[in-house]
Coordinates of C-alpha atoms in Angstrom, one line a residue:
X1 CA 3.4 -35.3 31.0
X2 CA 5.9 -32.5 32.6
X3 CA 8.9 -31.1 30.6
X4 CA 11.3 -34.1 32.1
X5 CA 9.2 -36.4 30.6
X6 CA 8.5 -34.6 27.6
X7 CA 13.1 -34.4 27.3
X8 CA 13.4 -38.2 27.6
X9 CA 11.2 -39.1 25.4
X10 CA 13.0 -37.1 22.6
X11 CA 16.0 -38.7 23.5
X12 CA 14.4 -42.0 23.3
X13 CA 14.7 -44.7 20.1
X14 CA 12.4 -43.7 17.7
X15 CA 9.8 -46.5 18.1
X16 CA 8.8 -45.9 22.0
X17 CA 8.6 -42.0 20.9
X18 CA 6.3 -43.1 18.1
X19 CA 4.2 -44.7 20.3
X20 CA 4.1 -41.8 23.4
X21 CA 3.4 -39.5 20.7
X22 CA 0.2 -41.2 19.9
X23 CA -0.7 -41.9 23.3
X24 CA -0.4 -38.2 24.7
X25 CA 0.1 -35.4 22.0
X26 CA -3.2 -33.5 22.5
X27 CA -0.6 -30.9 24.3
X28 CA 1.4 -30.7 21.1
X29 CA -0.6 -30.2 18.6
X30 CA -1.3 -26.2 17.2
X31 CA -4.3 -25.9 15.1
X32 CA -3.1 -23.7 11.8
X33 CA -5.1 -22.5 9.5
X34 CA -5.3 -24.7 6.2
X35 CA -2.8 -23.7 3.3
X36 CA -4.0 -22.4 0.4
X37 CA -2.4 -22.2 -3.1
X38 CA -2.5 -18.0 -4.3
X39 CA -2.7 -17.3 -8.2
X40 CA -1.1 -14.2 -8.9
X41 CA -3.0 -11.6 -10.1
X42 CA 0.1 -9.2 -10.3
X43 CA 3.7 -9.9 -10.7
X44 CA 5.3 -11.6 -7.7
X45 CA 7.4 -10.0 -5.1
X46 CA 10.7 -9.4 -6.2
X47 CA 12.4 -11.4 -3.7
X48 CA 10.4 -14.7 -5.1
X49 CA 12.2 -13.5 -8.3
X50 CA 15.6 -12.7 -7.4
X51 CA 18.4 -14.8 -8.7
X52 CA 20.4 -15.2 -5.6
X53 CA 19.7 -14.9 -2.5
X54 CA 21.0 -11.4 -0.7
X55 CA 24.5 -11.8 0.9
X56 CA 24.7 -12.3 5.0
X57 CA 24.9 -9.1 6.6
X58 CA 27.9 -9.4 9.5
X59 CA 28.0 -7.4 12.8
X60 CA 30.4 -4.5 10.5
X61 CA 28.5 -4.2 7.9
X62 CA 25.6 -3.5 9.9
X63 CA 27.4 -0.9 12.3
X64 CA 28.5 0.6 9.3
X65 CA 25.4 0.9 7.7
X66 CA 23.6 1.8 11.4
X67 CA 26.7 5.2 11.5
X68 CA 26.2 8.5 10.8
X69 CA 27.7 9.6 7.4
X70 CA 29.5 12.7 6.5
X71 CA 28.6 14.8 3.7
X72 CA 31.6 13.2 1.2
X73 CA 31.1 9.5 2.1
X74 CA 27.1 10.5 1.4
X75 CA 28.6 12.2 -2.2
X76 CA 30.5 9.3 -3.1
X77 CA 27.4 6.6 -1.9
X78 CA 25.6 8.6 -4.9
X79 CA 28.4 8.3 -7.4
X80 CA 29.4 5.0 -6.7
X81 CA 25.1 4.1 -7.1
X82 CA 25.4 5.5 -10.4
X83 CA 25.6 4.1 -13.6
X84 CA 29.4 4.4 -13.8
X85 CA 31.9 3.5 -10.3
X86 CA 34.0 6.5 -8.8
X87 CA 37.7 7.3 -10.0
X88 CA 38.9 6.4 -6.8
X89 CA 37.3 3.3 -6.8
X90 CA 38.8 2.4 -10.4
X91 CA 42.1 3.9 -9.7
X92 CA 42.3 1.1 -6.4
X93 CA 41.0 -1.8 -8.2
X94 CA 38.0 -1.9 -6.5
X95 CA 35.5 -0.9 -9.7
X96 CA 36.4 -2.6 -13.3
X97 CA 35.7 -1.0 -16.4
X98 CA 35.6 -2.2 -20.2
X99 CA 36.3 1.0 -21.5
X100 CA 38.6 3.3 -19.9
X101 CA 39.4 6.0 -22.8
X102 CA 35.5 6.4 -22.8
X103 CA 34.7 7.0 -19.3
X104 CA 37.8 9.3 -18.3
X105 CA 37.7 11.2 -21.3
X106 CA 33.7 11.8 -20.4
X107 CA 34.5 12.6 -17.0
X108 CA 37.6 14.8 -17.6
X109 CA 35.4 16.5 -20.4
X110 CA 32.6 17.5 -17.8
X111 CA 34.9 19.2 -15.2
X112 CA 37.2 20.9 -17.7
X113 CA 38.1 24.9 -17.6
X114 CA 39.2 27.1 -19.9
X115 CA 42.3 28.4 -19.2
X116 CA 44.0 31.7 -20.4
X117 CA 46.0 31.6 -23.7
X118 CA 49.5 31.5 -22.6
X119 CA 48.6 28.6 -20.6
X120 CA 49.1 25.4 -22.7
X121 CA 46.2 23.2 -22.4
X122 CA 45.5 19.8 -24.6
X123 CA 41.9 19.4 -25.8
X124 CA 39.5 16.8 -25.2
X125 CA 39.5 15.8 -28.5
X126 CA 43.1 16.0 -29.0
X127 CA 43.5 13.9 -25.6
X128 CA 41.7 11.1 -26.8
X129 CA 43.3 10.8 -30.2
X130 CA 46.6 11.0 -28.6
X131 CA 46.0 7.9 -26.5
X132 CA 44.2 5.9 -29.1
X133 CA 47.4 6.7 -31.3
X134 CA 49.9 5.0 -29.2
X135 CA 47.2 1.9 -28.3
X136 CA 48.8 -0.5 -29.7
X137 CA 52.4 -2.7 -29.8
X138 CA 54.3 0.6 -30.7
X139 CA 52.7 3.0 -28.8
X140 CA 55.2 5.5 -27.1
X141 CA 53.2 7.8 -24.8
X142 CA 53.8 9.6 -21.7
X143 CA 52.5 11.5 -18.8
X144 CA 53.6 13.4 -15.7
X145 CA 51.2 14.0 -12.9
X146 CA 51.1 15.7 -10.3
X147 CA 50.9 13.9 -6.7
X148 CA 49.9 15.4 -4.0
X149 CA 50.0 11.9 -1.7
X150 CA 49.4 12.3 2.1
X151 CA 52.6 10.7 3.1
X152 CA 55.1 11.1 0.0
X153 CA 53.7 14.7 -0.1
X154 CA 54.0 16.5 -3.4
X155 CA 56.0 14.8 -6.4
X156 CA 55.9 14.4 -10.1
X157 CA 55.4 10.7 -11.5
X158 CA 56.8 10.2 -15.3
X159 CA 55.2 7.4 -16.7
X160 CA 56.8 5.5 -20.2
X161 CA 54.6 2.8 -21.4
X162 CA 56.8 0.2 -23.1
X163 CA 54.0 -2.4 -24.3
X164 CA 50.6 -1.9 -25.7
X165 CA 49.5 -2.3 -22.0
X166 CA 52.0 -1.0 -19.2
X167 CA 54.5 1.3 -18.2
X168 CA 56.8 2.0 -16.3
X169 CA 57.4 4.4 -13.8
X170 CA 59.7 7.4 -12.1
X171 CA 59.0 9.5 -8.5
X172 CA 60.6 12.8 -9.0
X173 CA 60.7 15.1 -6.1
X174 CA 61.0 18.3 -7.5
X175 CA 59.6 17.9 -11.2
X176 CA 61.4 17.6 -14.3
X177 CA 64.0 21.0 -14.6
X178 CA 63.6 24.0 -16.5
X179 CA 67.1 26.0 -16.0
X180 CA 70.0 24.9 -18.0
X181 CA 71.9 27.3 -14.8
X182 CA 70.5 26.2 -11.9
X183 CA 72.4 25.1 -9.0
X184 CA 70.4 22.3 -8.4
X185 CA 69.8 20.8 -11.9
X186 CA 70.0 17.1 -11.0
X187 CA 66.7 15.1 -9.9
X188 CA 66.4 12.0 -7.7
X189 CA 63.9 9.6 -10.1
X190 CA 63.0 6.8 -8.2
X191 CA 61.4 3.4 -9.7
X192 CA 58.1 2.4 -8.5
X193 CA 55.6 -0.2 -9.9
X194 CA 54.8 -0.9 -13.0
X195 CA 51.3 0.9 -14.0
X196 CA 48.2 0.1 -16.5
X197 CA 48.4 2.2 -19.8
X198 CA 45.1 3.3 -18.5
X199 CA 46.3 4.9 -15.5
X200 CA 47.5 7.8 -18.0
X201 CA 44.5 9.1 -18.2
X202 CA 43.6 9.5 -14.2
X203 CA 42.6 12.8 -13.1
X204 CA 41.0 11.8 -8.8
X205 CA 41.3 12.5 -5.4
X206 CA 40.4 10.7 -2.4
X207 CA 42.0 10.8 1.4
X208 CA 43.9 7.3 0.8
X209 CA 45.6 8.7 -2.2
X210 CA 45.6 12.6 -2.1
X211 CA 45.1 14.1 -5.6
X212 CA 46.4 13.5 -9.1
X213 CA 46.2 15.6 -11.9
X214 CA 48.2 15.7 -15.4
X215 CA 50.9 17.7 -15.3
X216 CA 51.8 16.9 -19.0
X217 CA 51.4 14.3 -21.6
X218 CA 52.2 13.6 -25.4
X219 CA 54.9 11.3 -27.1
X220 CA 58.5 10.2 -26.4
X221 CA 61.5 9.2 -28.5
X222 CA 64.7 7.7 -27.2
X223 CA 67.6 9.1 -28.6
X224 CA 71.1 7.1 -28.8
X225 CA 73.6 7.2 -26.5
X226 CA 76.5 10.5 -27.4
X227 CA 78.9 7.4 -28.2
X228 CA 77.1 6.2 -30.8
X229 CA 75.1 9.2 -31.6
X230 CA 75.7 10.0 -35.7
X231 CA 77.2 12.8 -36.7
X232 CA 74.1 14.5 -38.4
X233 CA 72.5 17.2 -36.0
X234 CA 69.5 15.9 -33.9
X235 CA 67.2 18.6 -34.9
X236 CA 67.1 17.7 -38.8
X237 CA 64.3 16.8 -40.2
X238 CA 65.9 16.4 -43.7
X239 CA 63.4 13.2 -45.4
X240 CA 66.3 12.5 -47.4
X241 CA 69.0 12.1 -44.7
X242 CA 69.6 7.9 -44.6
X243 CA 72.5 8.2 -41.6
X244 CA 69.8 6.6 -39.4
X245 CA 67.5 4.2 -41.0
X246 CA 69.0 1.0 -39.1
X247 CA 67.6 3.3 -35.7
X248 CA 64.3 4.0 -37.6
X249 CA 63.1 0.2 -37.9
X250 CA 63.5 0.4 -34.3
X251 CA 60.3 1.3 -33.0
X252 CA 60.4 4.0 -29.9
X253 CA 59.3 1.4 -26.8
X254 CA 61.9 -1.1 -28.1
X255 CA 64.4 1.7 -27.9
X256 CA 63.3 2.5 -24.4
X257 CA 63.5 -1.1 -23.5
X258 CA 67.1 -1.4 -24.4
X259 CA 68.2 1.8 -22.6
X260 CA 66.6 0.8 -19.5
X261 CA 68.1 -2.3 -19.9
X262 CA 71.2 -0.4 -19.9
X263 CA 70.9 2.1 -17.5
X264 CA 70.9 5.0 -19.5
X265 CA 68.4 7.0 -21.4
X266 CA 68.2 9.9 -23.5
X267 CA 64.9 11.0 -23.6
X268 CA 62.7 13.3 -25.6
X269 CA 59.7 14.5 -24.7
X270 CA 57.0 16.1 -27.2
X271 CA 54.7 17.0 -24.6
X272 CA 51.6 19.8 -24.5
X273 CA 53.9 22.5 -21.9
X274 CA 57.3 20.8 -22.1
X275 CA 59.0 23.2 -24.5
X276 CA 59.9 21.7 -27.7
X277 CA 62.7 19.5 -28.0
X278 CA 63.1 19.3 -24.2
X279 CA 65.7 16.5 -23.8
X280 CA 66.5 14.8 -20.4
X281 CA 69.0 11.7 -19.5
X282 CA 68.5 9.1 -17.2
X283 CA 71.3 7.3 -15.6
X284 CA 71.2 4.2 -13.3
X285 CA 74.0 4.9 -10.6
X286 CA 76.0 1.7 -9.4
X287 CA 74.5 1.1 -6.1
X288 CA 71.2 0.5 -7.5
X289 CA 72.6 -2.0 -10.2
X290 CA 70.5 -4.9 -8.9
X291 CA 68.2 -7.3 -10.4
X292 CA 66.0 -8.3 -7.2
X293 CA 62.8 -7.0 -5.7
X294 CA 63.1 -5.9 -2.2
X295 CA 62.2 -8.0 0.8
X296 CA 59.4 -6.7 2.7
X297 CA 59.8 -4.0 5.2
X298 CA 60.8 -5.3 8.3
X299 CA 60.0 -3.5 12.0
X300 CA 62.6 -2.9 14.5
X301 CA 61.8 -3.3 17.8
X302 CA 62.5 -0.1 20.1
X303 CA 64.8 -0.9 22.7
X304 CA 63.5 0.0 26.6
X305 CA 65.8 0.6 29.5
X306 CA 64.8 -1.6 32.5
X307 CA 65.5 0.6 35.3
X308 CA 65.0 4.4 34.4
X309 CA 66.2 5.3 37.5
X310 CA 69.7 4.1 36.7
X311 CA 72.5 6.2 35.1
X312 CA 74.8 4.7 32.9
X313 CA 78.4 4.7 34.5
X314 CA 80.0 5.4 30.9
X315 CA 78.9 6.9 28.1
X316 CA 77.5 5.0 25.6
X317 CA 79.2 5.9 21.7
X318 CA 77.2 4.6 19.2
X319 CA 79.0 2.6 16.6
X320 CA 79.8 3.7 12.8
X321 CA 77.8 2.7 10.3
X322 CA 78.3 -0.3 8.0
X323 CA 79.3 0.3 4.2
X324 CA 76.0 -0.8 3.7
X325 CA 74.4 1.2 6.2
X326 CA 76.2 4.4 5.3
X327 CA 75.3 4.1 1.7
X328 CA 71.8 3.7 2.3
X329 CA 71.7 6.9 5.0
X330 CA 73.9 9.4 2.6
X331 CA 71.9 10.7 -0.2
X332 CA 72.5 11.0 -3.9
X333 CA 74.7 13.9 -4.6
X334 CA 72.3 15.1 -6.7
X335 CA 69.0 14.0 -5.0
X336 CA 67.2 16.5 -2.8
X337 CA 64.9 15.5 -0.1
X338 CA 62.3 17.8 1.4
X339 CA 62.8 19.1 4.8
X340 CA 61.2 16.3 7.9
X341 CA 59.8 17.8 10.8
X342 CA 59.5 16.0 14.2
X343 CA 57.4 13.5 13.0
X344 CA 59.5 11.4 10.9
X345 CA 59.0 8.3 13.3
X346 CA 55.3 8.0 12.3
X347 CA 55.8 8.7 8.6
X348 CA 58.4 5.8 8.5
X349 CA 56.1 4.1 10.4
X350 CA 52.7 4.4 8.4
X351 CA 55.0 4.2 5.4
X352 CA 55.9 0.8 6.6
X353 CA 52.1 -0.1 7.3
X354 CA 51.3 0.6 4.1
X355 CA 53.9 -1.6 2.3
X356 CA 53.0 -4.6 4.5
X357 CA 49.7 -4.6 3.8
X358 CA 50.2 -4.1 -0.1
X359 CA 49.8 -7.2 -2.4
X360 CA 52.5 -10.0 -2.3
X361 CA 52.0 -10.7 -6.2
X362 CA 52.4 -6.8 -6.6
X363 CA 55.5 -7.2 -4.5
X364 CA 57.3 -10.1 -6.3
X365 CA 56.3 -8.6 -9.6
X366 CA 56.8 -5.1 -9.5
X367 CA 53.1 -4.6 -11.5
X368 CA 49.9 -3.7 -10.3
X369 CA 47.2 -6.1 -11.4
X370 CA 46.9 -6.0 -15.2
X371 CA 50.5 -4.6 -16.0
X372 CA 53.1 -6.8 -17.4
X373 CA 56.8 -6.4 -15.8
X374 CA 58.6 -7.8 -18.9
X375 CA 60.8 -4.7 -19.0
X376 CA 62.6 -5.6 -15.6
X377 CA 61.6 -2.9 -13.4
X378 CA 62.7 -3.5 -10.1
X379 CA 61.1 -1.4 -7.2
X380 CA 62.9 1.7 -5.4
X381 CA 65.8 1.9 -7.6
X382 CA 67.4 6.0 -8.0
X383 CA 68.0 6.8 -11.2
X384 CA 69.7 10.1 -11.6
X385 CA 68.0 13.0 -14.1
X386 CA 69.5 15.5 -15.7
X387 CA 68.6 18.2 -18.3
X388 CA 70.7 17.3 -21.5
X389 CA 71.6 21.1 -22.2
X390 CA 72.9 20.3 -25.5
X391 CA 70.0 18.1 -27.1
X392 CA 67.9 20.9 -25.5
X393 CA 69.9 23.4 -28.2
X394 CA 71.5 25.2 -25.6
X395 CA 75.6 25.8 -25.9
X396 CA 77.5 27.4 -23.1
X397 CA 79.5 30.5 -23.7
X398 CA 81.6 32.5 -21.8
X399 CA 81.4 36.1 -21.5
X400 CA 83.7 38.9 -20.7
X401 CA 83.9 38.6 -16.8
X402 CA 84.8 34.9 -17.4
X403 CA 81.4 33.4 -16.5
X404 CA 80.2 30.6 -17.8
X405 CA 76.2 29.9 -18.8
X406 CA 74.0 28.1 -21.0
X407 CA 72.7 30.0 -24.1
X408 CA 69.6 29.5 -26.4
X409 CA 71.3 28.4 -30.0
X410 CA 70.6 29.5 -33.8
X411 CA 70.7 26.6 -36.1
X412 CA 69.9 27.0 -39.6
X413 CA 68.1 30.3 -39.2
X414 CA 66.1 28.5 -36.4
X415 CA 66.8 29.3 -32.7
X416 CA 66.8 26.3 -30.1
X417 CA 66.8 25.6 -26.5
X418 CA 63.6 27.4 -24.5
X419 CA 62.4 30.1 -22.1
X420 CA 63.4 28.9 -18.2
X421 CA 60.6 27.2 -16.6
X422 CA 59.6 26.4 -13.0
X423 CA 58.1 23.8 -11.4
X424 CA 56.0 25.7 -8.6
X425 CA 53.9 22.7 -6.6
X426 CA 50.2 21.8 -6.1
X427 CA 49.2 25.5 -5.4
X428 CA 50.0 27.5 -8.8
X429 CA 50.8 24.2 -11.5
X430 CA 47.4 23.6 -13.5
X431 CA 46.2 20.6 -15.3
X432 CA 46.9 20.5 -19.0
X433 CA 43.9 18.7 -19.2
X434 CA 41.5 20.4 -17.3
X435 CA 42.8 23.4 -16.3
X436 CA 42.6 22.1 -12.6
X437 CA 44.5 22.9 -9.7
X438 CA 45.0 20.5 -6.8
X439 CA 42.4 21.7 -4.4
X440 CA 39.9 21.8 -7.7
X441 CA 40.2 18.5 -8.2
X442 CA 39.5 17.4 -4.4
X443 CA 36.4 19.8 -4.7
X444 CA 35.1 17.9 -7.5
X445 CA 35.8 14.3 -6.4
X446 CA 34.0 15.2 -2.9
X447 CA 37.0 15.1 -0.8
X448 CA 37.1 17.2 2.1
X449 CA 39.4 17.4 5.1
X450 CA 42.1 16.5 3.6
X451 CA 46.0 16.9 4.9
X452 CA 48.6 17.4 2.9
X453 CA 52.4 17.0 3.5
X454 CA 53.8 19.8 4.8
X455 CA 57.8 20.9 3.5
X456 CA 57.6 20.8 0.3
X457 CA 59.5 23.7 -1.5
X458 CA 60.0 24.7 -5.0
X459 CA 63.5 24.4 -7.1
X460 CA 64.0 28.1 -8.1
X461 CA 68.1 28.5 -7.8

């Protein structure tokens, strides 16, 4: 019987197979040996154990596996085949953790330096007892880090939680200001999403992300507005002063939810460097008075001549802006941007890339996944910040030639207001934490290579 015959018969009904099979299968049969039943001496093989079957390896994963790795994706292979996941991996989602205090507090405490005495610098110990303080309904804490982020380059995110679980967010360029003179005292704050009360403890680094380290943190209060601000001086401390019990069975986060509400806060910060009673105002301007999320980024087309060979005959003017357009092109009277080189088209671009491919429920909420929005925060909105000079105990005076500046004020024997401050960027501003500069803290997260944003200048006028 030849291979044809062998074919048709297979496609046959099963009956006439049946019976060719018993008439001619001496070719078909294959002796085996006989199966026996093994007793195991020793514990079985762990894949006869196993719970679950392993996953199906595709054709990436097994190029992946099959490339050559570099030294930091081999560093954070071992850390991420520890007992605990990377920061980087936590800090994108990818890693979840029961307790956060516990692990970042462990981690931070293991790459901590000393620093010299005048440099402030919170304890571990401290750290931890300042979060768990504020974990809870009431809790008003605070942080400012430091971002060095590959695109957005260097800025200073001030975080506010407002619930025992979230917060919400600022962007500031430059940092928060230190100069009651300075030529350039106001700050473009800009709103972005609404973050964990977790993420306040985040010291990483990773290529994706740049590095993060805190810049400050502590506790915040919300003063009132100067309209309805009482006559008693802000700096008492008098136990027996009554003027503002109606504000004190307001709790601090339900005070910051009404001024942001509003569009203006006054707010202290009782931070570990921030000077004490360092006062700054936040004012929503009236272009960004809006209550929608923005639409998702949306690429324009480039338009190509056809024949390049061609001259125009007439000049070709290019039309004025729109209101709309020219608002959104002119830039905050107070708001400094860095300096752009040439490549602006590709930022934009990758900027753009980056927002598409971000999370629609993140994008219709405002809140990365665990957060709560319920404070309204709507995405990209300026805010304008300001130093309150005043609340800061500073009083302007004038002196013989005429000029006018900001003086440090006595008060009851006490003298306010603070030493100027600057803001100096990733290269000289330390953790408060750690004692950790920018390029320590991508040398002990394993990241190497990296590139920064270039342009990025200090405020000292």
């Amino acid at each position: 019987m030849d291979d044809n015959q062998d074919h048709a018969l297979l496609n046959a009904p099963s009956a006439i197979f049946r019976k060719a099979m018993k008439r001619d299968a001496s070719h078909l049969s294959v002796e085996e040996p006989p199966i026996k039943c093994r007793h195991w001496d020793d514990a079985p093989p762990t894949s006869l154990v196993a719970p679950i079957s392993p996953p199906h390896l595709d054709t990436k994963t097994i190029s992946d596996r099959l490339r050559p790795q570099s030294n930091t994706e081999k560093r954070g292979k071992q850390q991420s085949t520890a007992s605990s996941p990377t920061l980087a991996a936590i800090e994108a989602g990818e890693a979840q953790i029961r307790d956060h205090l516990a692990y970042f507090s462990k981690h931070l405490g293991k790459v901590t330096k000393p620093c010299s005495p005048p440099a402030p610098q919170l304890s571990n110990i401290d750290f931890v007892k300042l979060y768990k303080r504020n974990g809870n309904t009431h809790g008003h804490h605070f942080v400012i880090h430091q971002h060095d982020h590959p695109v957005a380059g260097v800025h200073y995110d001030l975080r506010l939680q407002f619930s025992e679980s979230s917060s919400i967010s600022f962007a500031i360029m430059y940092g928060l200001p230190g100069n009651p003179d300075s030529l350039r005292m106001g700050r473009n704050a800009t709103e972005t999403r609404v973050h964990n009360l977790w993420n306040h403890l985040i010291e990483s680094a990773s290529h994706a992300t740049g590095s993060l380290l805190i810049w400050d943190t502590g506790e915040y209060s919300v003063l009132p507005s100067k309209k309805n601000r009482p006559e008693a001086s802000e700096f008492s401390s008098d136990p027996d002063d009554k003027s503002n019990d109606v504000e004190q069975t307001t709790t601090e986060n339900e005070k910051l939810n009404q001024a942001f509400r509003a569009g203006k806060i006054r707010l202290r910060l009782h931070g570990t460097r921030l000077p004490k009673n360092y006062t700054i105002i936040l004012r929503l301007t009236g272009l960004n008075y809006r209550s929608n999320q923005p639409t998702n980024p949306v690429r324009k087309r480039q338009r190509q001549r056809k024949d390049t060979n061609t001259r125009p005959t007439a000049r070709q003017e290019t039309p004025p802006p729109s209101d709309t357009e020219r608002t959104e092109a002119t830039p905050d009277n107070d708001a400094v941007s860095p300096s752009r080189d040439s490549s602006d088209e590709k930022i934009s671009a990758l900027e753009m890339e980056i927002a598409e491919h971000e999370d629609q429920q993140t994008r219709l909420t405002n809140a990365y996944p665990g957060a709560n929005n319920t404070i309204c925060s709507i995405h990209q909105r300026s805010w304008h910040l300001s130093l309150d000079k005043p609340s800061s105990g500073f009083v302007r005076q004038v002196d013989g030639n005429g000029k006018r500046s900001w003086q440090r004020r006595w008060e009851d024997g006490v003298l306010l207001g603070f030493e100027t401050f600057f803001v100096r960027g990733r290269d000289f501003e330390k953790s408060v934490v750690t004692g950790r500069l920018a390029d320590e803290v991508l040398v002990d997260e394993g990241v190497e290579g990296f590139r920064m944003r270039k342009g990025w200048r200090a405020v000292m006028e």
